[in-house]
XYZ file of N, CA and C in Angstrom:
528
model
N -28.822 -32.048 51.842
C -29.114 -32.757 52.941
C -30.426 -33.053 53.663
N -31.200 -34.171 52.906
C -32.680 -34.234 53.268
C -33.225 -34.783 54.631
N -34.428 -33.850 54.506
C -34.435 -34.529 56.248
C -35.941 -34.654 55.539
N -36.786 -35.417 56.130
C -38.643 -35.382 56.033
C -39.155 -34.215 56.899
N -40.354 -33.677 55.634
C -40.751 -32.774 56.527
C -42.354 -32.563 55.498
N -43.054 -32.123 56.474
C -44.533 -31.864 55.649
C -44.659 -30.050 55.500
N -46.248 -29.819 54.590
C -45.797 -28.367 54.871
C -47.769 -28.587 54.943
N -47.703 -27.685 55.122
C -49.381 -27.459 54.879
C -50.095 -26.457 55.698
N -51.072 -25.874 55.828
C -51.534 -24.221 56.102
C -52.007 -24.063 57.281
N -51.357 -22.854 57.646
C -51.171 -22.901 59.661
C -52.630 -22.473 59.718
N -53.451 -23.116 61.431
C -54.189 -23.007 61.882
C -54.251 -22.216 63.065
N -54.902 -21.839 64.172
C -54.647 -21.158 64.805
C -54.366 -22.285 66.233
N -54.234 -23.128 65.817
C -54.020 -23.997 67.236
C -52.735 -23.410 67.047
N -51.083 -23.280 66.254
C -50.284 -23.359 65.768
C -49.463 -22.380 65.687
N -50.372 -21.059 66.891
C -49.934 -19.877 67.113
C -49.051 -19.689 67.996
N -48.929 -20.914 69.105
C -47.592 -20.582 70.015
C -45.882 -20.641 69.083
N -46.454 -21.888 69.206
C -45.319 -22.623 67.975
C -44.628 -21.540 66.511
N -45.375 -20.867 66.338
C -44.878 -20.049 65.374
C -44.709 -18.752 65.746
N -44.716 -18.519 67.303
C -44.104 -17.357 67.539
C -42.621 -17.346 68.110
N -42.615 -18.909 68.521
C -41.367 -19.011 69.243
C -40.580 -19.134 67.565
N -41.087 -19.736 66.490
C -40.625 -19.890 65.072
C -39.501 -18.117 65.388
N -40.368 -16.987 65.465
C -40.484 -15.916 64.927
C -39.365 -15.757 65.685
N -38.886 -15.980 66.671
C -38.212 -15.807 68.040
C -36.592 -16.214 68.316
N -37.423 -17.835 67.017
C -35.760 -18.000 67.140
C -34.637 -17.803 65.838
N -35.391 -17.000 64.852
C -35.323 -17.050 63.089
C -35.158 -15.153 62.826
N -34.600 -14.278 63.525
C -34.675 -13.173 63.259
C -34.280 -12.912 62.023
N -35.009 -11.648 61.830
C -34.177 -11.559 60.102
C -32.426 -10.503 59.691
N -32.022 -11.630 59.203
C -30.413 -10.776 59.615
C -30.338 -10.269 58.386
N -29.596 -8.593 58.646
C -29.119 -7.628 57.556
C -28.631 -6.804 58.194
N -28.263 -5.695 57.821
C -26.789 -4.696 59.307
C -27.385 -5.133 60.954
N -28.670 -4.858 61.186
C -29.023 -5.269 62.456
C -30.323 -6.353 61.793
N -29.797 -7.544 63.052
C -30.953 -8.395 63.234
C -32.388 -7.933 64.372
N -33.069 -8.066 62.893
C -35.129 -7.426 63.265
C -35.217 -8.362 63.777
N -36.070 -8.662 65.202
C -37.232 -9.439 65.689
C -38.026 -8.945 65.306
N -39.318 -9.181 65.252
C -41.269 -8.423 65.543
C -41.568 -9.541 66.455
N -41.849 -9.406 67.772
C -42.423 -10.064 68.606
C -43.873 -10.300 67.969
N -44.835 -11.669 67.837
C -45.835 -11.186 67.110
C -46.353 -11.859 68.561
N -46.337 -12.417 69.617
C -47.019 -12.489 70.972
C -47.977 -11.237 71.150
N -49.135 -11.691 71.376
C -50.191 -13.320 71.619
C -50.707 -13.468 70.875
N -50.546 -13.079 69.546
C -51.465 -13.335 68.575
C -50.848 -13.171 66.455
N -49.686 -14.420 66.919
C -49.121 -14.851 65.185
C -49.775 -13.866 63.812
N -51.577 -14.352 63.706
C -51.766 -14.044 62.746
C -51.924 -12.731 62.601
N -51.805 -12.232 63.826
C -53.170 -10.492 64.041
C -52.135 -9.957 62.831
N -51.211 -9.411 62.514
C -50.476 -8.918 61.711
C -51.120 -9.146 59.856
N -50.497 -10.714 59.535
C -51.196 -11.281 58.381
C -52.838 -10.541 58.046
N -53.598 -10.582 59.485
C -54.638 -10.294 59.070
C -55.072 -8.570 58.525
N -53.937 -8.122 58.724
C -54.189 -6.786 58.743
C -53.741 -6.241 57.327
N -52.420 -7.171 56.316
C -51.827 -7.158 55.628
C -52.189 -6.701 54.256
N -53.524 -7.244 54.530
C -54.795 -7.733 52.444
C -55.861 -8.207 52.597
N -56.490 -8.421 51.584
C -57.571 -9.328 51.686
C -57.921 -10.470 52.209
N -56.350 -11.442 52.190
C -56.904 -12.461 52.546
C -55.094 -12.920 52.281
N -54.740 -13.664 53.418
C -53.703 -14.169 54.335
C -53.647 -15.825 53.756
N -52.811 -16.527 54.001
C -52.303 -17.982 53.678
C -51.462 -17.942 54.368
N -50.796 -18.670 55.803
C -49.635 -19.340 56.544
C -49.330 -20.684 56.558
N -48.523 -20.734 55.497
C -47.894 -22.184 55.451
C -46.713 -22.620 56.753
N -46.833 -23.190 57.045
C -45.731 -24.191 58.094
C -45.299 -25.071 57.182
N -43.290 -25.580 57.878
C -42.940 -26.673 57.143
C -42.860 -27.770 58.500
N -43.601 -28.336 58.806
C -43.597 -29.768 60.209
C -42.377 -30.543 59.943
N -42.001 -30.831 60.884
C -40.955 -32.432 60.761
C -42.100 -33.561 61.356
N -41.880 -34.168 61.488
C -42.298 -35.717 61.187
C -42.418 -35.648 63.240
N -42.185 -35.278 63.543
C -42.191 -35.302 64.982
C -43.408 -34.125 65.091
N -43.408 -33.329 64.335
C -44.631 -32.413 65.236
C -44.154 -31.250 65.206
N -42.655 -31.113 65.477
C -42.327 -29.414 65.502
C -42.427 -28.408 64.301
N -42.793 -27.110 63.782
C -42.869 -26.307 63.376
C -41.222 -25.216 63.181
N -41.243 -25.730 62.173
C -39.442 -26.129 61.570
C -38.883 -24.606 60.478
N -40.539 -24.588 59.659
C -40.551 -23.105 58.593
C -41.886 -22.360 58.479
N -41.859 -21.039 58.025
C -42.837 -20.515 57.652
C -43.276 -19.293 56.737
N -44.300 -19.575 55.821
C -43.868 -18.205 54.839
C -45.582 -17.975 55.143
N -45.482 -16.554 54.443
C -46.879 -16.079 54.606
C -47.156 -15.653 53.076
N -47.777 -15.859 52.512
C -48.699 -15.020 51.306
C -49.741 -13.928 51.821
N -49.832 -13.489 51.061
C -51.176 -12.202 51.161
C -51.451 -11.559 49.786
N -53.211 -11.723 49.983
C -53.271 -11.133 48.769
C -54.317 -10.160 49.212
N -53.843 -8.956 47.640
C -54.221 -7.608 47.744
C -54.735 -7.015 46.525
N -55.481 -6.405 46.950
C -55.935 -5.369 45.485
C -55.429 -4.693 45.722
N -54.789 -4.165 44.233
C -53.555 -2.900 44.077
C -53.992 -2.271 42.898
N -53.500 -0.909 43.239
C -53.908 -0.393 41.830
C -52.828 0.085 40.724
N -52.889 -0.478 39.563
C -51.454 -0.170 39.104
C -52.291 0.105 37.628
N -51.744 1.344 37.253
C -52.420 2.831 36.598
C -53.798 2.971 35.792
N -53.710 3.108 36.953
C -55.592 3.175 37.268
C -56.201 1.849 37.515
N -56.225 0.827 37.263
C -57.063 0.007 37.298
C -56.737 -0.951 38.738
N -57.449 -1.419 39.337
C -57.321 -2.586 40.147
C -56.702 -4.066 39.686
N -56.155 -4.496 40.545
C -55.788 -5.951 39.645
C -54.996 -6.704 41.272
N -55.623 -7.524 40.972
C -54.915 -8.619 42.392
C -53.152 -8.932 42.325
N -52.805 -9.076 43.669
C -51.403 -8.532 43.593
C -51.349 -9.520 44.434
N -50.115 -10.521 44.432
C -49.891 -11.578 45.833
C -48.520 -11.069 45.859
N -48.672 -10.802 47.133
C -47.186 -11.088 48.244
C -46.623 -12.195 49.021
N -45.323 -12.633 49.336
C -44.596 -13.639 49.446
C -43.915 -12.713 50.530
N -44.141 -13.521 52.067
C -42.952 -12.807 52.992
C -42.879 -13.626 53.747
N -42.225 -13.139 55.116
C -42.330 -14.241 56.280
C -41.605 -15.366 56.281
N -41.020 -15.552 55.085
C -40.021 -16.749 55.362
C -38.951 -17.157 56.587
N -39.784 -18.086 57.335
C -38.259 -18.472 58.055
C -38.086 -19.988 57.787
N -36.957 -19.887 58.366
C -36.566 -21.512 58.556
C -35.994 -22.024 59.454
N -35.890 -22.699 60.556
C -34.902 -22.885 61.684
C -33.434 -22.783 60.793
N -33.175 -22.932 62.190
C -31.188 -23.303 61.330
C -31.356 -24.302 61.621
N -31.720 -25.530 61.950
C -31.500 -26.798 62.030
C -31.904 -27.399 60.877
N -33.134 -26.835 60.066
C -33.195 -27.206 58.524
C -33.015 -26.278 57.401
N -32.123 -25.661 57.613
C -31.171 -24.427 56.448
C -30.706 -25.925 56.050
N -29.938 -25.812 54.894
C -29.667 -26.219 53.251
C -30.415 -27.935 52.643
N -31.821 -27.878 53.634
C -32.619 -28.828 53.024
C -33.671 -27.975 52.502
N -34.432 -28.921 51.309
C -35.359 -27.991 50.186
C -36.972 -27.913 51.169
N -36.783 -27.263 52.562
C -37.702 -26.866 53.172
C -38.394 -25.317 52.706
N -37.005 -24.232 52.522
C -37.777 -23.140 51.790
C -38.007 -22.699 50.310
N -37.616 -24.290 49.539
C -37.151 -24.538 48.337
C -39.199 -24.448 47.868
N -39.402 -25.535 49.187
C -41.380 -25.704 48.612
C -42.040 -25.258 49.086
N -41.707 -24.144 50.020
C -42.254 -22.830 50.796
C -42.511 -21.738 49.635
N -41.310 -21.702 48.965
C -41.119 -20.885 47.953
C -42.236 -21.267 46.375
N -42.305 -23.156 46.170
C -42.927 -22.956 45.108
C -44.518 -22.777 45.326
N -44.936 -23.081 46.726
C -46.329 -22.806 47.195
C -46.470 -21.537 46.417
N -45.555 -20.718 46.257
C -45.498 -18.992 46.410
C -45.671 -19.287 44.565
N -45.187 -19.597 43.886
C -44.419 -19.339 42.680
C -46.401 -20.179 42.161
N -46.728 -21.410 42.669
C -47.435 -22.491 41.861
C -48.538 -21.419 41.646
N -49.250 -20.479 42.980
C -50.424 -20.136 43.186
C -50.026 -18.550 42.448
N -48.905 -18.105 42.491
C -48.714 -17.004 41.101
C -49.331 -17.823 40.173
N -48.582 -18.616 39.411
C -48.715 -18.656 37.629
C -50.200 -19.588 37.465
N -51.393 -19.460 38.647
C -52.606 -19.821 38.575
C -52.905 -18.842 37.834
N -52.970 -17.487 37.633
C -53.360 -16.985 36.587
C -54.338 -16.030 36.741
N -54.469 -16.182 38.499
C -54.823 -15.394 39.617
C -54.586 -13.989 39.631
N -53.373 -13.431 39.664
C -52.975 -12.573 40.577
C -52.051 -11.697 38.779
N -51.882 -10.401 39.086
C -51.411 -9.703 38.276
C -49.731 -10.033 38.283
N -49.402 -9.876 39.223
C -48.011 -9.795 39.851
C -48.023 -10.602 40.863
N -46.516 -10.485 41.356
C -46.535 -10.934 42.643
C -45.244 -10.101 43.406
N -45.096 -9.763 44.295
C -44.035 -8.873 45.008
C -43.863 -9.719 46.621
N -42.595 -9.593 46.529
C -41.608 -9.973 47.625
C -40.618 -9.070 48.005
N -40.520 -8.654 49.381
C -39.678 -6.769 50.306
C -38.014 -7.796 50.766
N -37.606 -7.808 50.327
C -36.185 -8.408 51.533
C -35.068 -6.578 51.679
N -34.301 -7.259 52.535
C -33.601 -6.269 52.577
C -32.975 -6.647 52.331
N -31.792 -5.586 51.842
C -31.001 -5.882 50.599
C -29.566 -6.180 51.578
N -29.565 -6.242 52.286
C -28.227 -6.501 52.834
C -28.179 -8.230 53.367
N -29.222 -9.461 53.327
C -29.887 -9.988 53.584
C -29.637 -10.955 52.504
N -28.132 -11.143 52.906
C -27.864 -12.179 51.592
C -28.947 -13.631 50.515
N -29.184 -14.181 52.415
C -29.703 -15.085 52.239
C -31.094 -14.962 51.667
N -32.092 -14.275 51.458
C -33.136 -14.300 51.550
C -33.036 -13.950 49.546
N -32.261 -13.173 49.816
C -32.026 -12.758 48.135
C -31.563 -13.041 47.659
N -30.610 -14.725 48.372
C -30.274 -15.422 46.673
C -31.880 -16.928 47.235
N -32.687 -16.618 47.582
C -33.780 -17.590 48.100
C -34.511 -16.861 46.376
N -34.199 -16.347 45.732
C -35.232 -15.695 44.658
C -34.879 -16.350 43.474
N -33.261 -17.226 43.273
C -33.129 -17.824 42.546
C -33.596 -19.885 42.533
N -34.242 -19.743 43.149
C -35.552 -20.892 44.099
C -36.427 -20.798 43.014
N -36.760 -19.867 42.323
C -37.641 -19.318 41.356
C -37.741 -19.390 40.011
N -39.021 -20.694 39.467
C -38.757 -21.014 38.146
C -38.562 -19.926 37.397
N -37.564 -20.770 36.037
C -36.882 -19.353 35.495
C -37.804 -18.680 34.935
N -39.576 -19.327 34.885
C -40.075 -18.460 33.471
C -41.222 -16.884 34.750
N -40.334 -17.105 35.494
C -41.143 -16.652 36.518
C -39.851 -15.290 36.417
N -40.397 -13.256 36.006
C -39.353 -12.590 35.939
C -38.983 -12.131 36.680
N -38.032 -11.883 37.526
C -37.606 -11.237 38.412
C -37.251 -9.736 38.448
N -37.516 -9.218 38.804
C -37.348 -7.332 39.126
C -36.953 -6.752 39.920
N -36.236 -5.845 40.213
C -35.968 -4.771 40.897
C -36.631 -3.648 41.053
N -37.943 -3.326 41.915
C -38.895 -2.547 41.332
C -38.168 -1.024 42.202
N -37.866 -1.244 43.194
C -37.887 -0.475 44.118
C -37.276 -1.017 45.134
N -35.700 0.503 46.291
C -35.044 0.516 47.685
C -35.561 1.122 48.662
N -36.066 0.581 49.466
C -36.398 1.090 50.299
C -35.192 1.668 51.258
N -35.219 3.183 52.468
C -33.921 3.264 52.890
C -34.897 3.527 54.076
N -34.913 2.663 54.915
C -35.436 2.991 56.639
C -33.975 3.359 57.556
N -33.977 4.664 58.012
C -33.606 4.305 59.602
C -34.177 4.406 61.228
N -33.599 4.050 61.622
C -34.210 3.329 62.524
C -33.550 4.773 64.082
N -33.638 5.872 64.313
C -33.393 6.446 65.637
C -32.759 5.534 66.890
N -31.676 5.576 67.425
C -31.260 4.533 68.589
C -30.649 6.023 69.430
N -31.620 5.304 71.267
C -31.183 6.660 71.628
C -30.098 6.491 72.468
N -28.761 7.661 72.264
C -27.650 7.344 72.790
C -27.945 7.896 74.661
N -28.984 9.015 74.581
C -28.959 9.190 76.089
C -29.936 8.032 76.954
N -30.299 7.949 78.218
C -31.349 7.347 78.735
C -32.097 8.210 79.418
N -33.378 9.054 78.536
C -34.449 10.325 78.936
C -35.446 9.507 80.429
N -35.173 10.794 81.283
C -35.886 10.060 82.164
C -37.124 10.501 82.225
N -38.332 9.227 83.414
C -39.509 9.842 82.246
C -40.220 11.170 83.765
N -40.745 11.366 83.012
C -41.123 12.690 83.974
C -42.121 12.299 85.028
N -42.095 12.481 86.539
C -43.193 12.451 87.609
C -44.452 13.211 86.988
N -44.631 13.478 86.748
C -45.664 14.680 86.570
C -46.693 13.387 85.830
N -46.782 12.625 85.429
C -47.147 11.809 84.172
C -47.284 9.968 85.188
N -48.116 9.551 85.429
C -48.689 8.026 85.796
C -48.058 7.288 84.750
N -47.115 5.607 84.709
C -47.205 5.237 83.487
C -47.506 4.047 84.204
N -48.681 3.334 82.383
C -48.647 1.663 83.016
C -49.218 1.718 81.183
N -48.865 -0.161 81.839
C -48.924 -0.766 79.922
C -50.574 -0.279 79.765
N -50.394 -0.439 78.238
C -51.594 -0.607 77.528
C -52.343 -1.316 77.496
N -53.711 -1.785 77.551
C -54.506 -2.440 77.600
C -55.834 -2.295 76.245
N -56.124 -3.982 76.137
C -57.386 -3.290 74.568
C -58.236 -2.663 74.831
N -58.282 -2.376 76.466
C -59.646 -1.707 75.878
C -59.020 0.552 75.948
């Protein structure tokens, strides 16, 4: 399906629309995962590395229908510091699936990776997320794809509802 869209680097005025896109696009796996990025979508990306780039796919009507985050980090490899490009937070609005939007966002990553500035790139994908795993196939054939590791995460879900102690006062945290 061909749907017209444009890709550009996001700015702070895209914050609310990026938060809404994240809500519409949970990460699929054995459990669907949604990370609430309210009130500042960009806060998490600023903490992930030295420099980050958020790219958005925007419909011709100005709706944000996709996004991807590229984060540059200096990391140690075999005793030397190397520059690594991380790719993540690929989100495509359900109405834009099966378009070329994901491929275009992945191409931005690929082009940056091939610029020669980075030692290598890293993409972290939930093993049971078939759509994201298939997206690796959109990378050009001259980019070698290797599974370097698997990580098992566990989340204990409460079975019982524990009452809060009346000996304490509870309130929502504030920035101060």
